[in-house]
Each structure stands twice: as C-alpha cells, then as structure tokens.
mmCIF file of C-alpha atoms in Angstrom:
data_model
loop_
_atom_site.group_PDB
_atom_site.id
_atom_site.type_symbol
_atom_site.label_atom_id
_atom_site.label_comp_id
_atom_site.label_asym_id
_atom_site.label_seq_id
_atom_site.Cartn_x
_atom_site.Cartn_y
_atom_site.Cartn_z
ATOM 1 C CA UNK A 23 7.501 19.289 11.624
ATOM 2 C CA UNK A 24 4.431 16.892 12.791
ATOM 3 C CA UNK A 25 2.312 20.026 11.912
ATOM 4 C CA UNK A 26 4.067 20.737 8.539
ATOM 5 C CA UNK A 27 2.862 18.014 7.474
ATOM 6 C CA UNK A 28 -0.411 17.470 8.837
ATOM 7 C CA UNK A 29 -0.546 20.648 6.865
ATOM 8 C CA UNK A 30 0.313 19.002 3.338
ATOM 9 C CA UNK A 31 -0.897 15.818 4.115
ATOM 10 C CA UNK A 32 -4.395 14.309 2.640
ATOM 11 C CA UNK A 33 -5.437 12.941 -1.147
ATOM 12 C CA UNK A 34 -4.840 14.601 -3.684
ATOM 13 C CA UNK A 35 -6.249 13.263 -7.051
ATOM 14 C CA UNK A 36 -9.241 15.143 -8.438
ATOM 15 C CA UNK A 37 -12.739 13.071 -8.589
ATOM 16 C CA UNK A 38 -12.283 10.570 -11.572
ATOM 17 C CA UNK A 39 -8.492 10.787 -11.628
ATOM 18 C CA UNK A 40 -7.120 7.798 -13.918
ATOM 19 C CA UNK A 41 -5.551 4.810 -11.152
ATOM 20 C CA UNK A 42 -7.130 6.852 -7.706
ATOM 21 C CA UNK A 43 -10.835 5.925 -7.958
ATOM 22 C CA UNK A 44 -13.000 2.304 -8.325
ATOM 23 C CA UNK A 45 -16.559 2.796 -9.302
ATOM 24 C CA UNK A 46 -16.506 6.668 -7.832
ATOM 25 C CA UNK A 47 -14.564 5.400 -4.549
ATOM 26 C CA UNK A 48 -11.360 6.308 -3.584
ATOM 27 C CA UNK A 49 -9.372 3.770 -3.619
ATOM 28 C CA UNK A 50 -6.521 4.111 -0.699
ATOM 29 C CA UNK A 51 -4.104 1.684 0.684
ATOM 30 C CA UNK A 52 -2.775 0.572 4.128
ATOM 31 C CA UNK A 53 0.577 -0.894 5.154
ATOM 32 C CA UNK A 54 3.816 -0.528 7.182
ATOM 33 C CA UNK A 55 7.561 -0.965 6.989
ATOM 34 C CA UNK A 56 10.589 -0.309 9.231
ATOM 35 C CA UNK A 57 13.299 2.360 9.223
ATOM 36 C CA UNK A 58 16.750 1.602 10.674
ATOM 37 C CA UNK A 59 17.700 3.989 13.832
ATOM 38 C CA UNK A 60 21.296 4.744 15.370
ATOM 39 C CA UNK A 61 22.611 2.084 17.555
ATOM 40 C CA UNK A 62 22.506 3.566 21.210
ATOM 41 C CA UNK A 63 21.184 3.277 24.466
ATOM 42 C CA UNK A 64 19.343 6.568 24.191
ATOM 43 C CA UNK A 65 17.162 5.121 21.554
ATOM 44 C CA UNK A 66 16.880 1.124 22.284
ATOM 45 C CA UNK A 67 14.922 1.328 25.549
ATOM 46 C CA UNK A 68 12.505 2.681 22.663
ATOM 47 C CA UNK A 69 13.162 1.293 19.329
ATOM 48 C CA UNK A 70 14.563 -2.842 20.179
ATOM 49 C CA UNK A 71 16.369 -4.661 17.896
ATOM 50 C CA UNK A 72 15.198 -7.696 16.479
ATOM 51 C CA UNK A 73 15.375 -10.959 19.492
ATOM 52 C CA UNK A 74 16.333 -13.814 18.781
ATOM 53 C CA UNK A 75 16.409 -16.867 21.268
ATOM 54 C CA UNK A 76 19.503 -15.124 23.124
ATOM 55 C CA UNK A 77 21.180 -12.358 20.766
ATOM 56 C CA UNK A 78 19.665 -8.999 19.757
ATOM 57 C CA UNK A 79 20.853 -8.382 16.262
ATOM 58 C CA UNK A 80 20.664 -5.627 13.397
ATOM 59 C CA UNK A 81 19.978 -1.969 13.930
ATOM 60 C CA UNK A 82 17.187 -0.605 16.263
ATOM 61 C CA UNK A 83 13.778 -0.554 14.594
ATOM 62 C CA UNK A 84 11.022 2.278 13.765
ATOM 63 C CA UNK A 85 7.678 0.939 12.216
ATOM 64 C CA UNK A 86 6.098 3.270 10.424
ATOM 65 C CA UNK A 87 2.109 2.681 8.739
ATOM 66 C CA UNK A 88 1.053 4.970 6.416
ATOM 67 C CA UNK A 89 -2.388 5.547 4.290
ATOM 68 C CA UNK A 90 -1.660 6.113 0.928
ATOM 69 C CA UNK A 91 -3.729 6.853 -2.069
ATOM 70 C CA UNK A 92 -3.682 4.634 -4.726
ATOM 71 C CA UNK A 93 -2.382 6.545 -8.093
ATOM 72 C CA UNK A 94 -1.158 9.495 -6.642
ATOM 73 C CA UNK A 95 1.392 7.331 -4.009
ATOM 74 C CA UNK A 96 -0.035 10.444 -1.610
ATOM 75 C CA UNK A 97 0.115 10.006 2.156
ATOM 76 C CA UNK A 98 -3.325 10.539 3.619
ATOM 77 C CA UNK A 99 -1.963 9.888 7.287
ATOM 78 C CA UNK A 100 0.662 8.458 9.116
ATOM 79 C CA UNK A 101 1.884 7.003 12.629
ATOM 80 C CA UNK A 102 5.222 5.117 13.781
ATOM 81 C CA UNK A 103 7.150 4.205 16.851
ATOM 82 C CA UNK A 104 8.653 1.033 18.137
ATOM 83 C CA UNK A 105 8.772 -1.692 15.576
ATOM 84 C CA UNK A 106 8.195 -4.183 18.550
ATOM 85 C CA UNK A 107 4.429 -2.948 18.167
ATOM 86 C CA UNK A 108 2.400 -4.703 15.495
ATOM 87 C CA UNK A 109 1.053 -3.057 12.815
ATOM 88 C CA UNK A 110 -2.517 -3.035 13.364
ATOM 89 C CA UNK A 111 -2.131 -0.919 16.427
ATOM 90 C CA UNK A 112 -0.700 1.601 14.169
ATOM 91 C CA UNK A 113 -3.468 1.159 11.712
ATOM 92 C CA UNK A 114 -6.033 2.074 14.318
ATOM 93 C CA UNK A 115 -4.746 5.489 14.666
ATOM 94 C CA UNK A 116 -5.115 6.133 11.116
ATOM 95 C CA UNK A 117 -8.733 4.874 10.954
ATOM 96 C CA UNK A 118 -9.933 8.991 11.970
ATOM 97 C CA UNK A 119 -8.823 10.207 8.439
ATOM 98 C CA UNK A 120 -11.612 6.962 6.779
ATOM 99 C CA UNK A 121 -14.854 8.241 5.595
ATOM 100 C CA UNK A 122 -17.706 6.999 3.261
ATOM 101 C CA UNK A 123 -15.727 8.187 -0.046
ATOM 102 C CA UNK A 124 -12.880 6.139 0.592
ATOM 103 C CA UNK A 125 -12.161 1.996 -0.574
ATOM 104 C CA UNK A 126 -9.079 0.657 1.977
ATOM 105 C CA UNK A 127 -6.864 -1.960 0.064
ATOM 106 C CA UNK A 128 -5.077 -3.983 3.072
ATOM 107 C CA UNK A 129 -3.053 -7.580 3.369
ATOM 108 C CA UNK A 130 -4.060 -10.270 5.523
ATOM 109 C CA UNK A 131 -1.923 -8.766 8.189
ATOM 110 C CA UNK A 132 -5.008 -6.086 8.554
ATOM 111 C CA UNK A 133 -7.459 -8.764 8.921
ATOM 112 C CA UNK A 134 -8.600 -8.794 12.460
ATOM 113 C CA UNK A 135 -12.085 -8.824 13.405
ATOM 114 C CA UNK A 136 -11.773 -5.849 15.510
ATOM 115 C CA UNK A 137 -9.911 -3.540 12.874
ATOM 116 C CA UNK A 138 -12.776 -4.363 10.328
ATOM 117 C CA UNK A 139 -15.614 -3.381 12.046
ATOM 118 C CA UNK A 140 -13.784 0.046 12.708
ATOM 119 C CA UNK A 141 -13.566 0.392 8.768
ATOM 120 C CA UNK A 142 -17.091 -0.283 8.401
ATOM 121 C CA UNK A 143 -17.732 2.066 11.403
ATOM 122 C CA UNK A 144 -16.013 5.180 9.711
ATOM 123 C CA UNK A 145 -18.480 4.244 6.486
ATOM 124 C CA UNK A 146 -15.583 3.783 4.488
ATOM 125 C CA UNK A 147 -15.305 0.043 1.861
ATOM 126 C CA UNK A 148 -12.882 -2.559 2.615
ATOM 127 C CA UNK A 149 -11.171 -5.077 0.495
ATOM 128 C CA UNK A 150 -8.374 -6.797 2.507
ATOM 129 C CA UNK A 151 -7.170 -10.480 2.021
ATOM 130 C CA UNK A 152 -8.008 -12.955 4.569
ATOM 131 C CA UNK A 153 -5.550 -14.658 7.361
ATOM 132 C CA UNK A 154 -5.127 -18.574 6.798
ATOM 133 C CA UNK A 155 -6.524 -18.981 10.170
ATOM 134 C CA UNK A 156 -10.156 -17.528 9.213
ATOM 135 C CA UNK A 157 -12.345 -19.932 7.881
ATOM 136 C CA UNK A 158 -15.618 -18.150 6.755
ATOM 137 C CA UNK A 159 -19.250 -20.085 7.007
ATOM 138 C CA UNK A 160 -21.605 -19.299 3.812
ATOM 139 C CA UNK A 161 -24.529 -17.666 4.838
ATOM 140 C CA UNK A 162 -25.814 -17.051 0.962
ATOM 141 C CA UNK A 163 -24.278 -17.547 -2.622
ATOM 142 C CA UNK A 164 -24.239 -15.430 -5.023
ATOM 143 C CA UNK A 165 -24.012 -15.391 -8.943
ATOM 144 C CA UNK A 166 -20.747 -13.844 -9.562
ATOM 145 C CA UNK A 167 -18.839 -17.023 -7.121
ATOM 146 C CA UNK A 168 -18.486 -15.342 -3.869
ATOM 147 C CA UNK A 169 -20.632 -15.500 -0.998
ATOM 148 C CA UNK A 170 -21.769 -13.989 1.914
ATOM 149 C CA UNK A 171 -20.597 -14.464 5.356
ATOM 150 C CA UNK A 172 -20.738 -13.256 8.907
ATOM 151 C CA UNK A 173 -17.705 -12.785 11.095
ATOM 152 C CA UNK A 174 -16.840 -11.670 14.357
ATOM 153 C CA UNK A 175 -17.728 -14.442 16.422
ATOM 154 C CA UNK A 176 -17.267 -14.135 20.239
ATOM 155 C CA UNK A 177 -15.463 -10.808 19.210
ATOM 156 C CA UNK A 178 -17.883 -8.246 18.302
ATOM 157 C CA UNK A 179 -21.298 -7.524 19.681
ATOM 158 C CA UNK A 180 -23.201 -7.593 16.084
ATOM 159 C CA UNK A 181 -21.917 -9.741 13.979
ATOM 160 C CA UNK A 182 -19.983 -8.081 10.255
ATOM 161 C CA UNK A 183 -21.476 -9.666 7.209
ATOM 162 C CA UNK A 184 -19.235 -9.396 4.361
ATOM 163 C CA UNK A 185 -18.611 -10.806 1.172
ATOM 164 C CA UNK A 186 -16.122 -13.739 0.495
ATOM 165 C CA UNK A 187 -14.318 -13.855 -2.919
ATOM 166 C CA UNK A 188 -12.577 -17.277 -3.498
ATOM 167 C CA UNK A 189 -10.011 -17.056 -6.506
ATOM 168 C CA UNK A 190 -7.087 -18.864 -8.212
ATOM 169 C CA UNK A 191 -4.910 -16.542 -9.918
ATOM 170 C CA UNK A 192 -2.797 -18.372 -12.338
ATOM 171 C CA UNK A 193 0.462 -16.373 -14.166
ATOM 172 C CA UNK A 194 1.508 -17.407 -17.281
ATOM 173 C CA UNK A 195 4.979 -16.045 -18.013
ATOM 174 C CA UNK A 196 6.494 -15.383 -21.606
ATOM 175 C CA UNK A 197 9.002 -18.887 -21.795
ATOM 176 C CA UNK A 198 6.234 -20.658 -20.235
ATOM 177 C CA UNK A 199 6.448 -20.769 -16.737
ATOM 178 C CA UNK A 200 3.220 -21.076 -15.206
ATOM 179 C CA UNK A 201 2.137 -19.807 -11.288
ATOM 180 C CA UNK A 202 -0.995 -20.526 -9.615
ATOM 181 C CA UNK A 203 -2.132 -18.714 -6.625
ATOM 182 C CA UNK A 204 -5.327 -19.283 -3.988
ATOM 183 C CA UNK A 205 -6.851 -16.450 -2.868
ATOM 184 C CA UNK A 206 -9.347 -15.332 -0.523
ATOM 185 C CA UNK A 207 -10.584 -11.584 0.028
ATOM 186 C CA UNK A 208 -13.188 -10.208 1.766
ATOM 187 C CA UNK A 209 -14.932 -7.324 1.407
ATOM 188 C CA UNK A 210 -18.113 -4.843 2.574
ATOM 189 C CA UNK A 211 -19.075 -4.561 -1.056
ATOM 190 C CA UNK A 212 -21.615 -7.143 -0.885
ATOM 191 C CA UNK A 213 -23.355 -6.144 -4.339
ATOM 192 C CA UNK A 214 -22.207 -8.643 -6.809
ATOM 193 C CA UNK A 215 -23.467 -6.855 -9.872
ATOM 194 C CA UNK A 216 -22.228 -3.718 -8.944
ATOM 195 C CA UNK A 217 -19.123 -5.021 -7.844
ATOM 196 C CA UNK A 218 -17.887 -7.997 -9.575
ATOM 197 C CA UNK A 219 -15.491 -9.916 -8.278
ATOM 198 C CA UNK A 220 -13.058 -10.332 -10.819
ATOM 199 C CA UNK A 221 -12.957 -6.835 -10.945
ATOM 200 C CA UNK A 222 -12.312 -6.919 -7.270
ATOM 201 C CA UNK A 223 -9.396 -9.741 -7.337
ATOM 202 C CA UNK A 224 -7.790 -7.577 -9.819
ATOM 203 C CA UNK A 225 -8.017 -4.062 -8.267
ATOM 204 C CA UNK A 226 -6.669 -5.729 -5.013
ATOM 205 C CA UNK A 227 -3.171 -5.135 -6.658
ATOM 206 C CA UNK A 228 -3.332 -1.508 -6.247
ATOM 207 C CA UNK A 229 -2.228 -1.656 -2.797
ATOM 208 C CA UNK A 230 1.034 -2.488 -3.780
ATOM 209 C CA UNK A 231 0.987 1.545 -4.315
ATOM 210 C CA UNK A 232 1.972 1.872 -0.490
ATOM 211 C CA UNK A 233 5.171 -0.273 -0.999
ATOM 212 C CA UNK A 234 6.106 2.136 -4.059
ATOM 213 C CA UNK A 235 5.211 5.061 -1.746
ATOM 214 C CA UNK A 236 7.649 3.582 0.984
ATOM 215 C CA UNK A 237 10.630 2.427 -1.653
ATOM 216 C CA UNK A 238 10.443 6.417 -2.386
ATOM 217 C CA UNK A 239 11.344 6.892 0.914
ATOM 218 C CA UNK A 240 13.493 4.444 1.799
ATOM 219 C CA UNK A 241 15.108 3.696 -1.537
ATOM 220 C CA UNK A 242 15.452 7.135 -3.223
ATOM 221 C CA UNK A 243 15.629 9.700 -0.596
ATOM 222 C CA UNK A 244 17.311 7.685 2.566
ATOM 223 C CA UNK A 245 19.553 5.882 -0.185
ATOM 224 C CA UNK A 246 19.120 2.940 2.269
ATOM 225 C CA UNK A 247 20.999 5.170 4.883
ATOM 226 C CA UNK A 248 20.154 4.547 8.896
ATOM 227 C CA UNK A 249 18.071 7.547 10.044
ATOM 228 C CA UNK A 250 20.678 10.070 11.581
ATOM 229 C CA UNK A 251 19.083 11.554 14.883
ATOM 230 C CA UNK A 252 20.548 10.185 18.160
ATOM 231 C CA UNK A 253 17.038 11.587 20.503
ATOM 232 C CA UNK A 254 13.470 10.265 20.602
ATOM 233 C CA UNK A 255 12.551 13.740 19.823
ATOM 234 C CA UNK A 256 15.256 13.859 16.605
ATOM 235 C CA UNK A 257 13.693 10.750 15.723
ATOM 236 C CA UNK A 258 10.231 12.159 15.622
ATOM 237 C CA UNK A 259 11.611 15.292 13.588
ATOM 238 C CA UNK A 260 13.385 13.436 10.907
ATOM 239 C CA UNK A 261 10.394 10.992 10.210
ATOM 240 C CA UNK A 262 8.233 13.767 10.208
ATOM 241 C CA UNK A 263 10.901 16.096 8.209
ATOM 242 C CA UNK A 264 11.197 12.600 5.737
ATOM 243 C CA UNK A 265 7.110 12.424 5.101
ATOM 244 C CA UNK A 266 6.616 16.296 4.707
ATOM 245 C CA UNK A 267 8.979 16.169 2.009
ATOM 246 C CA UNK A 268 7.905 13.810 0.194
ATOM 247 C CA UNK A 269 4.504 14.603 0.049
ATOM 248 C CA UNK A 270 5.444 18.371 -1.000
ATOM 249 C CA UNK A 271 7.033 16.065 -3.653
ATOM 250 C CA UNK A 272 3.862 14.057 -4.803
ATOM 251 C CA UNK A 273 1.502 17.126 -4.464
ATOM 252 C CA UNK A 274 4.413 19.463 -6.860
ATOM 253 C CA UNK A 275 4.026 16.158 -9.503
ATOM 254 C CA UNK A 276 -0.123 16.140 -9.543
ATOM 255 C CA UNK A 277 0.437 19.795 -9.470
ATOM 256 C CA UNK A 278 2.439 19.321 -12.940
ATOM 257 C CA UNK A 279 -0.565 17.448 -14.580
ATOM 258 C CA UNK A 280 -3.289 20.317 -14.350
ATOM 259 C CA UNK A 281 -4.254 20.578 -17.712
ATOM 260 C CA UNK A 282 -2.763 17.052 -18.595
ATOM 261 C CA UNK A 283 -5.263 14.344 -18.122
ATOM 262 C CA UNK A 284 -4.220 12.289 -20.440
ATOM 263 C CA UNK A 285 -0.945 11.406 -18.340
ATOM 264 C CA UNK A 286 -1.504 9.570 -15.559
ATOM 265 C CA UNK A 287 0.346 10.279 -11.888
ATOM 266 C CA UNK A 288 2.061 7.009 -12.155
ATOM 267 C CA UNK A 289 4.308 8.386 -15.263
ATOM 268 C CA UNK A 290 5.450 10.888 -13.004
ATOM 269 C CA UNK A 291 8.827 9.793 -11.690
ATOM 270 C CA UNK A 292 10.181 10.826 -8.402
ATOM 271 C CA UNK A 293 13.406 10.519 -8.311
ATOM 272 C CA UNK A 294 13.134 12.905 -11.279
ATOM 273 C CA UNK A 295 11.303 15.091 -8.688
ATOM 274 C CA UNK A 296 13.516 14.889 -6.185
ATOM 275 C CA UNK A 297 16.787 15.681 -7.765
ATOM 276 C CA UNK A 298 14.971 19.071 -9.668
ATOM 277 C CA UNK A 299 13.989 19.523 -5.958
ATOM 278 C CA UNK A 300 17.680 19.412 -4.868
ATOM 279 C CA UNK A 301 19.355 20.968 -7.827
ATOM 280 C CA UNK A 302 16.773 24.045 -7.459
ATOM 281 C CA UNK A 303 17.648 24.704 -3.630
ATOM 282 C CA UNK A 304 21.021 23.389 -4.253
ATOM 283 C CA UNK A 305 21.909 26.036 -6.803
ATOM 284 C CA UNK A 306 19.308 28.596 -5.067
ATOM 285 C CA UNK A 307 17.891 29.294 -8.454
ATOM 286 C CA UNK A 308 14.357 29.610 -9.657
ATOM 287 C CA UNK A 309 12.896 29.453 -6.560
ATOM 288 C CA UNK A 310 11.318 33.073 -6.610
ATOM 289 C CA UNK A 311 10.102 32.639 -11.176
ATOM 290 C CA UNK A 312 10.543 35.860 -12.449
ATOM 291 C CA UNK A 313 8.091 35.186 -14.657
ATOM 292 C CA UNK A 314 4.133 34.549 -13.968
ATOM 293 C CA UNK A 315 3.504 31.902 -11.410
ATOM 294 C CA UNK A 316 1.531 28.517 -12.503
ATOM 295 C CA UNK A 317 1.040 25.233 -10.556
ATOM 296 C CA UNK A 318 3.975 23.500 -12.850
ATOM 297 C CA UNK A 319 6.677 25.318 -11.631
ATOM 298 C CA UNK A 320 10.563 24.322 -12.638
ATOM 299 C CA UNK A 321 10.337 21.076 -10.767
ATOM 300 C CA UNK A 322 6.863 20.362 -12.477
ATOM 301 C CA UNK A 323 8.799 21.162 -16.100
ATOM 302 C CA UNK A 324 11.462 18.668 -15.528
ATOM 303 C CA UNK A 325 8.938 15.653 -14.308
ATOM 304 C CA UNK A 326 7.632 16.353 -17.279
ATOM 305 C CA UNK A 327 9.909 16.006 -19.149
ATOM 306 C CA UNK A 328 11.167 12.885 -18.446
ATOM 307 C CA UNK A 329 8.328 10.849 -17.742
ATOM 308 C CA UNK A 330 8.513 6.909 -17.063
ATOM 309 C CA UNK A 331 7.275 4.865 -20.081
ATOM 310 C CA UNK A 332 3.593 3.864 -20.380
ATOM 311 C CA UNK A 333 2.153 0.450 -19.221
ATOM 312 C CA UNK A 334 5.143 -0.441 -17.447
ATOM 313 C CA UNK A 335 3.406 -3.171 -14.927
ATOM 314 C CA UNK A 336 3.461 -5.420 -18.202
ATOM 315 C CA UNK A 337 6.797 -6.964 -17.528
ATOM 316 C CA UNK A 338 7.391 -8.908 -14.345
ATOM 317 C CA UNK A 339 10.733 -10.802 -12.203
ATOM 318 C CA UNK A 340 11.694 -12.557 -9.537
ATOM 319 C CA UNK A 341 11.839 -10.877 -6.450
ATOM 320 C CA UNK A 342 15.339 -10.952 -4.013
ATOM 321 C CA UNK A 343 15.814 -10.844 -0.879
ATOM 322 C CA UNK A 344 18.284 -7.785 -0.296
ATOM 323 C CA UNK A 345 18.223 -7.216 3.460
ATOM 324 C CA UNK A 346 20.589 -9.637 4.825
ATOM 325 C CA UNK A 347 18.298 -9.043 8.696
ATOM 326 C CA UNK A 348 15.057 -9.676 6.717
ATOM 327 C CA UNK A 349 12.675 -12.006 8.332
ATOM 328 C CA UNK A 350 11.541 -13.273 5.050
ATOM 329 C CA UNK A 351 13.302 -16.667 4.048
ATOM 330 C CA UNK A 352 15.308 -16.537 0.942
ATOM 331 C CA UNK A 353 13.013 -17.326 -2.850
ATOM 332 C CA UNK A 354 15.885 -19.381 -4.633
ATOM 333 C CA UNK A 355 14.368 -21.690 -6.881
ATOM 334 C CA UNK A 356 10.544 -20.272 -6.624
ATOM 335 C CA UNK A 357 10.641 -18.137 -9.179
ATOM 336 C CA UNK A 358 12.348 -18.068 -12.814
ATOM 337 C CA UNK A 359 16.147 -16.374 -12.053
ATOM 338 C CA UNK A 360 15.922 -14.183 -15.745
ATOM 339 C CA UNK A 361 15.221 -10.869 -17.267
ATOM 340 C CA UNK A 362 11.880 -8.932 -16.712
ATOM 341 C CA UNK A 363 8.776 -11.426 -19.135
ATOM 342 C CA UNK A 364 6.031 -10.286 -20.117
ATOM 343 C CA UNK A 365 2.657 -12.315 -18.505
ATOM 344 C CA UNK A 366 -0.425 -13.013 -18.895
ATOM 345 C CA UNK A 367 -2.759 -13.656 -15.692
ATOM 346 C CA UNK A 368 -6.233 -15.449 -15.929
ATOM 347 C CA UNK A 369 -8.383 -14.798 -12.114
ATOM 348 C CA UNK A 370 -11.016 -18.235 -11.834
ATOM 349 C CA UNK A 371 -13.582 -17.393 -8.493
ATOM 350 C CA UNK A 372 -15.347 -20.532 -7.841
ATOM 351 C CA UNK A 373 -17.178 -21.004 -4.397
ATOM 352 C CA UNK A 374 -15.622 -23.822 -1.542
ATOM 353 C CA UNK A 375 -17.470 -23.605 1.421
ATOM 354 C CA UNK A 376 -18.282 -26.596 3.184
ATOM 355 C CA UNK A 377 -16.620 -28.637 0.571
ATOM 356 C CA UNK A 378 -19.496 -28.245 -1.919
ATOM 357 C CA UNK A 379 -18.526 -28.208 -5.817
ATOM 358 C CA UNK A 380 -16.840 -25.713 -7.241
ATOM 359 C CA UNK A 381 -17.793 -23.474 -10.434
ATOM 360 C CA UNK A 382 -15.578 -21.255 -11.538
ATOM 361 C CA UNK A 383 -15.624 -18.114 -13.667
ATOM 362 C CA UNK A 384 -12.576 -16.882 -16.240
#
C-alpha cells in the first residue's frame, strides 16, 4: 500500500492553475494532525495516549504530516507514527520531495531554525509564521514595511537572512464586530517589489488547504471513526490504504476539469467524489465504460455536476471545540456565537524593531 501510493502521490495542478501557484511558484502547504488507534497493548508501547500528571486518557495517538498542494488539496508526501513525536521531526522527512518550483506555507509550529535552513537548502521559498519566542534584529528596511533579518544564531554555521513582515490584520464582521490580529511572518522572498507583503500576509491563508485536505480524511471518509487495525503493520496499511484513496480521489476531480479552466479545483466537492466512488464499486457498474474512454469518467460527471458554490470563503463563524480530549481550551465568549457573516479584512504592515516608529501600509 506504501508503494500504491508513492505511486499516485505528487502535485497535480497544471503550471498556472487558478489557487495552486503565487507569482509562477507552487504554492504547497505543511501541517499535521492525529488519528485515533484501537485501545490495546499491542499498539500503545507504540502509539501513547495523551499523559497527564498521573492518568493516561483518550484513545492511542497516530500523528500524521502531510505536504499538500494548495488548490488541488493533493498530497505531495506524507509520514506518521507516534503522536508522542513532534511534528517537525515528521516534517524533515518530507523536506526530499522540496525543490526550487515549490513556495511552503507553514505555522509557527514549523519555525525552527534548523527546519528553515533545510527549506532554503532544497531551493524551495518559505513563508511560515514566526514563534512568540523569536525576536528578529533589523539588519535593513525596506519600502514595502518589512525588513531584513538574520537568524540562526548559535544554531547554524552561516547565518539565514530572511525577510520579516510585521502586520495587524483587523476583521470587520457584518453586525459590526471588529477583530484585530498581530502578525509576524518570515520569509526567503526578500524582494519587496516583487513580492509585496500584503500580498504575502494574505496568501499565508492558503495553508489552511492542508486542514481541508485532513477534514477529508478524517471527517468524510473515517466519519470520525477510530482507525480499525489492531497490528503496527495494520496500522501502517490502513493509513497508507486511507491516503492512496484519497489522492486517487483528488487526481479523478482535476482529472474532471481538463478542458474546464474556468472552474477552479476548489468547486470540486469530495464528498461528492467519494460517494460516486462508492456507489460505482458498490453497484459494480461503469467501471469498465462501454463507451470511449476520457479523463472525466462517471465519477468525474457527477463532481461535476454538483459543484460547491463560487466564492464561498466570503462568509465566516465561530469556531467550536468538538473533541472533548482536545488540548485546545474552549473559545466561549471570543468570538460572535451566530450564523456564518460576511467580513471584510484590512492587512496594515508597519515596521517595530527596536521600538522605532511605526508606518503602516493599508
């Protein structure tokens, strides 16, 4: 199954492809999540449980880190194994499958000195938001409001410069409600005309493509269910079995839009994929056409057919806590408690290091 998909896996938008490329880069995303395993001693001395200060509680934990390309929601690479790992170990192992085409989109859980320097290394651009604990000195300022900066102190051998984008994102919802958020990225694009950083702050968002990628999995195929295989080796096999699928899945729906550029691969809706997927080998029909064979196929047909509506990032809602083991503290009262508003977002980048004044840029 690891070979299956190693087979299938890789990008697959064309060069150009609307949501998949920044400035002829593709643009591809990092991050990880954890699947539930079976409850039993022939998987914990592998997979823990989460620890607290005496009791181990939920179910046994897989992480699993994925490279995903933005637009498509295809998987580019993958690792997993004990969740007790951190997720920049896994990250490492995916760094082979960078090269100079490529723009990584990461968190601030990514931003380690170490990890960095291995993006720049495999000549691919990064654009990951920095930990709270970095604190970046200005080595030179540029017109657009970010600067430059040097990091890997006492870490690496030659120092990384990079460029530092300082912004305040402020989200104005429909009944009023207004949210302000600091942010700080950092990136190896260090040409501020080429690449401004507005531009920048905004694309940042299209990493959120992995967690659509993973709520595919999780969500829509798993149906929240614990994975079922009581071996290490099962395990492997069903995680494996899990990401072959769905990437047959993804490459069957960009398949479907040869000829159709002007819908884009986020209108393409997989759980419409997957059920034509099960109904077709459910029902063992259409599987051999009788008729000539294209790249849309039956499955192709019926994403098309019932595509998800256009421009449907413009509404936005608070965000719940459904996982009653999460480590994330409940959001009550943080966020407006009512139906989906439309927003508007204004991104100011104004330059704060060493206290100097600010100037900002709408």
């Amino acid at each position: 199954m690891r070979g299956l998909f190693e087979t299938l896996a890789g990008p697959v938008a064309r060069p150009g492809q609307d949501g998949s490329f920044y400035r002829g880069l593709r643009t591809v995303a990092v991050d990880g999540t954890l699947l539930h395993t079976p409850d039993g001693e022939t998987l914990t001395w592998r997979y823990p449980k989460r620890a607290g200060e005496s009791l181990e509680f939920g179910y046994p934990l897989l992480r699993l880190l994925a490279l995903v390309e933005c637009g498509t929601r295809a998987l580019i690479t993958a690792a997993f194994g004990p969740g007790s790992e951190g997720e920049l170990p896994y990250a490492k192992r995916l760094l082979p499958a960078l090269d100079k085409t490529m723009l990584l989109l990461a968190d601030a859980a990514f931003d380690g000195n170490e990890f960095l320097h291995a993006v720049h290394q495999s000549g691919a651009r990064f654009l990951v938001r920095s930990g709270a604990r970095r604190v970046p000195t200005s080595a030179e300022r540029l017109g657009d409001g970010s600067y430059i900066a040097r990091i890997g102190y006492g870490v690496l051998r030659v120092l990384l410069p990079v460029r530092v984008i300082e912004a305040t994102r402020t989200v104005t919802l429909a009944d009023g409600t207004v949210r302000t958020e600091q942010w700080r990225l950092i990136t190896n694009l260090l040409d501020p005309v080429k690449y401004p950083a507005t531009e920048l702050v905004d694309l940042y968002h299209r990493r959120w493509q992995a967690e659509t990628a993973y709520f595919s999995i999780k969500a829509t195929m798993l149906d929240g269910r614990v994975l079922r295989s009581r071996s290490i080796d099962g395990l492997d096999q069903e995680v494996c079995a899990l990401l072959t699928a769905y990437q047959a899945l993804i490459r069957v729906g960009d398949d479907a839009l040869t000829g159709r550029p002007d819908i884009p691969m986020e209108r393409i809706s997989f759980t419409v994929l997957l059920a034509a997927a099960t109904d077709t080998v459910t029902a063992s029909h259409g599987i051999f056409p009788s008729t000539l064979v294209d790249l849309v196929g039956n499955i192709g047909r019926a994403a098309l057919g019932d595509l998800l509506p256009a421009h449907r990032r413009q509404r936005v809602k608070a965000r719940t806590r459904k996982n009653p083991t999460s480590k994330y503290g409940p959001n009550a009262g943080q966020h407006p408690h009512k139906a989906p508003q439309n927003y508007t977002v204004r991104t100011t980048v104004a330059f704060f290091a060493h206290g100097l004044n600010s100037r900002s840029w709408p």
